[in-house]
Amino acid sequence: PFNPVTRIDYGVARACAVRLAVYDLLGREVKVLVGEFKREGKYFAVFDASGFSTGVYFYRFEAEGFTEVRKMILMR
């Protein structure tokens, strides 16, 4: 759970295009946090949900054939 800002940490094993997007419970994309080429290393993105309503959100991380989806709960 977070209120209303959270930090999402991620790592890239080798240089590639990275996409990190947030979706609502209905699967609609609500925010793209990262959409660019990254060199290998550790990074983070900040999701400021102050304009969003309380509820369940998902973030999807994609990099060079790897995809991961995680759940976040926004509580006020």
Short mmCIF file of N, CA and C in Angstrom, two decimals:
data_model
loop_
_atom_site.label_atom_id
_atom_site.label_comp_id
_atom_site.label_asym_id
_atom_site.label_seq_id
_atom_site.Cartn_x
_atom_site.Cartn_y
_atom_site.Cartn_z
N PRO A 1 0.82 -1.21 0.00
CA PRO A 1 0.00 0.00 0.00
C PRO A 1 0.86 1.26 0.00
N PHE A 2 0.37 2.28 -0.65
CA PHE A 2 1.08 3.55 -0.68
C PHE A 2 0.09 4.70 -0.64
N ASN A 3 0.59 5.88 -0.29
CA ASN A 3 -0.27 7.03 -0.15
C ASN A 3 0.52 8.31 -0.28
N PRO A 4 0.43 9.09 -1.28
CA PRO A 4 0.01 8.81 -2.65
C PRO A 4 1.20 8.65 -3.59
N VAL A 5 2.42 8.59 -3.05
CA VAL A 5 3.62 8.46 -3.90
C VAL A 5 4.36 7.18 -3.54
N THR A 6 4.81 6.46 -4.57
CA THR A 6 5.62 5.27 -4.33
C THR A 6 6.79 5.23 -5.30
N ARG A 7 7.81 4.54 -4.89
CA ARG A 7 9.01 4.39 -5.70
C ARG A 7 9.08 2.96 -6.20
N ILE A 8 9.32 2.78 -7.49
CA ILE A 8 9.43 1.45 -8.10
C ILE A 8 10.87 1.26 -8.55
N ASP A 9 11.56 0.33 -7.93
CA ASP A 9 12.95 0.03 -8.27
C ASP A 9 12.99 -1.07 -9.32
N TYR A 10 13.94 -0.96 -10.24
CA TYR A 10 14.10 -1.99 -11.26
C TYR A 10 15.55 -2.00 -11.73
N GLY A 11 15.94 -3.11 -12.32
CA GLY A 11 17.30 -3.24 -12.83
C GLY A 11 17.30 -3.74 -14.26
N VAL A 12 18.33 -3.37 -14.99
CA VAL A 12 18.48 -3.78 -16.39
C VAL A 12 19.83 -4.48 -16.51
N ALA A 13 19.80 -5.74 -16.98
CA ALA A 13 21.02 -6.54 -17.06
C ALA A 13 21.94 -6.09 -18.19
N ARG A 14 21.35 -5.61 -19.29
CA ARG A 14 22.14 -5.09 -20.40
C ARG A 14 21.32 -3.99 -21.09
N ALA A 15 21.99 -3.17 -21.83
CA ALA A 15 21.33 -2.03 -22.47
C ALA A 15 20.18 -2.50 -23.36
N CYS A 16 19.02 -1.86 -23.18
CA CYS A 16 17.83 -2.22 -23.97
C CYS A 16 16.74 -1.18 -23.77
N ALA A 17 15.69 -1.32 -24.56
CA ALA A 17 14.51 -0.46 -24.40
C ALA A 17 13.72 -0.94 -23.19
N VAL A 18 13.28 0.00 -22.38
CA VAL A 18 12.55 -0.30 -21.15
C VAL A 18 11.21 0.44 -21.18
N ARG A 19 10.19 -0.25 -20.72
CA ARG A 19 8.87 0.38 -20.58
C ARG A 19 8.30 0.01 -19.23
N LEU A 20 7.85 1.00 -18.50
CA LEU A 20 7.23 0.81 -17.19
C LEU A 20 5.96 1.64 -17.18
N ALA A 21 4.82 0.95 -17.13
CA ALA A 21 3.54 1.65 -17.20
C ALA A 21 2.62 1.18 -16.07
N VAL A 22 1.70 2.06 -15.69
CA VAL A 22 0.75 1.78 -14.62
C VAL A 22 -0.64 1.63 -15.24
N TYR A 23 -1.38 0.64 -14.75
CA TYR A 23 -2.72 0.33 -15.25
C TYR A 23 -3.71 0.31 -14.09
N ASP A 24 -4.96 0.66 -14.40
CA ASP A 24 -6.00 0.56 -13.37
C ASP A 24 -6.55 -0.86 -13.34
N LEU A 25 -7.52 -1.11 -12.48
CA LEU A 25 -8.07 -2.45 -12.29
C LEU A 25 -8.76 -2.98 -13.54
N LEU A 26 -9.21 -2.09 -14.42
CA LEU A 26 -9.86 -2.51 -15.66
C LEU A 26 -8.88 -2.73 -16.81
N GLY A 27 -7.59 -2.54 -16.53
CA GLY A 27 -6.56 -2.77 -17.54
C GLY A 27 -6.27 -1.57 -18.41
N ARG A 28 -6.81 -0.41 -18.06
CA ARG A 28 -6.53 0.81 -18.83
C ARG A 28 -5.21 1.41 -18.39
N GLU A 29 -4.38 1.76 -19.34
CA GLU A 29 -3.11 2.41 -19.02
C GLU A 29 -3.40 3.82 -18.50
N VAL A 30 -2.89 4.12 -17.30
CA VAL A 30 -3.15 5.43 -16.70
C VAL A 30 -1.91 6.31 -16.66
N LYS A 31 -0.72 5.71 -16.75
CA LYS A 31 0.52 6.51 -16.68
C LYS A 31 1.69 5.68 -17.20
N VAL A 32 2.51 6.30 -18.04
CA VAL A 32 3.77 5.68 -18.47
C VAL A 32 4.88 6.35 -17.68
N LEU A 33 5.58 5.57 -16.88
CA LEU A 33 6.66 6.11 -16.03
C LEU A 33 8.00 6.10 -16.74
N VAL A 34 8.26 5.06 -17.54
CA VAL A 34 9.51 4.95 -18.28
C VAL A 34 9.19 4.41 -19.66
N GLY A 35 9.77 5.00 -20.67
CA GLY A 35 9.60 4.54 -22.03
C GLY A 35 10.80 4.96 -22.85
N GLU A 36 11.96 4.39 -22.52
CA GLU A 36 13.18 4.81 -23.18
C GLU A 36 14.25 3.74 -23.11
N PHE A 37 15.33 3.96 -23.83
CA PHE A 37 16.48 3.08 -23.83
C PHE A 37 17.29 3.33 -22.55
N LYS A 38 17.67 2.26 -21.87
CA LYS A 38 18.47 2.36 -20.64
C LYS A 38 19.71 1.49 -20.77
N ARG A 39 20.79 1.98 -20.21
CA ARG A 39 22.01 1.16 -20.12
C ARG A 39 21.87 0.23 -18.93
N GLU A 40 22.74 -0.77 -18.87
CA GLU A 40 22.66 -1.70 -17.74
C GLU A 40 22.86 -0.95 -16.44
N GLY A 41 22.14 -1.40 -15.42
CA GLY A 41 22.25 -0.77 -14.11
C GLY A 41 20.95 -0.83 -13.34
N LYS A 42 20.95 -0.16 -12.20
CA LYS A 42 19.78 -0.11 -11.33
C LYS A 42 19.16 1.28 -11.43
N TYR A 43 17.84 1.30 -11.49
CA TYR A 43 17.09 2.53 -11.67
C TYR A 43 15.87 2.53 -10.76
N PHE A 44 15.18 3.66 -10.73
CA PHE A 44 13.89 3.72 -10.05
C PHE A 44 13.01 4.73 -10.76
N ALA A 45 11.71 4.55 -10.59
CA ALA A 45 10.72 5.48 -11.12
C ALA A 45 9.79 5.84 -9.98
N VAL A 46 9.29 7.05 -9.98
CA VAL A 46 8.37 7.51 -8.94
C VAL A 46 6.98 7.64 -9.54
N PHE A 47 6.02 7.00 -8.88
CA PHE A 47 4.62 7.10 -9.30
C PHE A 47 3.89 7.99 -8.31
N ASP A 48 3.50 9.17 -8.78
CA ASP A 48 2.74 10.12 -7.97
C ASP A 48 1.27 9.94 -8.32
N ALA A 49 0.52 9.34 -7.42
CA ALA A 49 -0.89 9.04 -7.67
C ALA A 49 -1.82 10.03 -6.98
N SER A 50 -1.33 11.23 -6.71
CA SER A 50 -2.15 12.20 -6.00
C SER A 50 -3.41 12.58 -6.78
N GLY A 51 -3.42 12.42 -8.09
CA GLY A 51 -4.59 12.72 -8.89
C GLY A 51 -5.47 11.52 -9.18
N PHE A 52 -5.15 10.38 -8.57
CA PHE A 52 -5.88 9.14 -8.82
C PHE A 52 -6.73 8.77 -7.62
N SER A 53 -7.77 7.98 -7.86
CA SER A 53 -8.64 7.57 -6.77
C SER A 53 -8.07 6.33 -6.06
N THR A 54 -8.53 6.12 -4.84
CA THR A 54 -8.14 4.96 -4.05
C THR A 54 -8.51 3.69 -4.81
N GLY A 55 -7.64 2.70 -4.74
CA GLY A 55 -7.94 1.44 -5.40
C GLY A 55 -6.71 0.63 -5.74
N VAL A 56 -6.91 -0.39 -6.55
CA VAL A 56 -5.85 -1.30 -6.96
C VAL A 56 -5.32 -0.87 -8.32
N TYR A 57 -4.01 -0.83 -8.43
CA TYR A 57 -3.33 -0.51 -9.68
C TYR A 57 -2.26 -1.56 -9.92
N PHE A 58 -1.86 -1.70 -11.15
CA PHE A 58 -0.81 -2.64 -11.51
C PHE A 58 0.27 -1.89 -12.28
N TYR A 59 1.51 -2.30 -12.09
CA TYR A 59 2.54 -1.77 -12.98
C TYR A 59 3.12 -2.93 -13.76
N ARG A 60 3.44 -2.63 -15.01
CA ARG A 60 4.00 -3.62 -15.92
C ARG A 60 5.37 -3.13 -16.37
N PHE A 61 6.37 -3.96 -16.13
CA PHE A 61 7.75 -3.67 -16.52
C PHE A 61 8.11 -4.57 -17.68
N GLU A 62 8.61 -3.99 -18.77
CA GLU A 62 9.02 -4.75 -19.95
C GLU A 62 10.42 -4.32 -20.36
N ALA A 63 11.30 -5.32 -20.58
CA ALA A 63 12.66 -5.05 -21.03
C ALA A 63 13.21 -6.29 -21.73
N GLU A 64 13.50 -6.16 -23.00
CA GLU A 64 14.16 -7.19 -23.80
C GLU A 64 13.59 -8.60 -23.59
N GLY A 65 12.30 -8.76 -23.85
CA GLY A 65 11.67 -10.07 -23.75
C GLY A 65 11.22 -10.45 -22.36
N PHE A 66 11.54 -9.66 -21.35
CA PHE A 66 11.14 -9.93 -19.98
C PHE A 66 9.96 -9.04 -19.63
N THR A 67 8.93 -9.62 -19.01
CA THR A 67 7.78 -8.85 -18.57
C THR A 67 7.42 -9.26 -17.15
N GLU A 68 7.12 -8.27 -16.32
CA GLU A 68 6.69 -8.53 -14.95
C GLU A 68 5.56 -7.58 -14.61
N VAL A 69 4.54 -8.11 -13.95
CA VAL A 69 3.41 -7.30 -13.52
C VAL A 69 3.27 -7.45 -12.00
N ARG A 70 3.09 -6.31 -11.34
CA ARG A 70 2.93 -6.31 -9.89
C ARG A 70 1.76 -5.43 -9.49
N LYS A 71 1.16 -5.77 -8.37
CA LYS A 71 0.00 -5.05 -7.88
C LYS A 71 0.41 -3.98 -6.86
N MET A 72 -0.30 -2.86 -6.90
CA MET A 72 -0.10 -1.78 -5.93
C MET A 72 -1.49 -1.38 -5.40
N ILE A 73 -1.57 -1.00 -4.16
CA ILE A 73 -2.82 -0.54 -3.57
C ILE A 73 -2.66 0.89 -3.10
N LEU A 74 -3.45 1.78 -3.67
CA LEU A 74 -3.45 3.18 -3.27
C LEU A 74 -4.48 3.38 -2.18
N MET A 75 -4.03 3.81 -1.02
CA MET A 75 -4.92 4.03 0.13
C MET A 75 -4.81 5.48 0.56
N ARG A 76 -5.92 6.06 0.85
CA ARG A 76 -5.93 7.46 1.32
C ARG A 76 -6.41 7.53 2.74
#
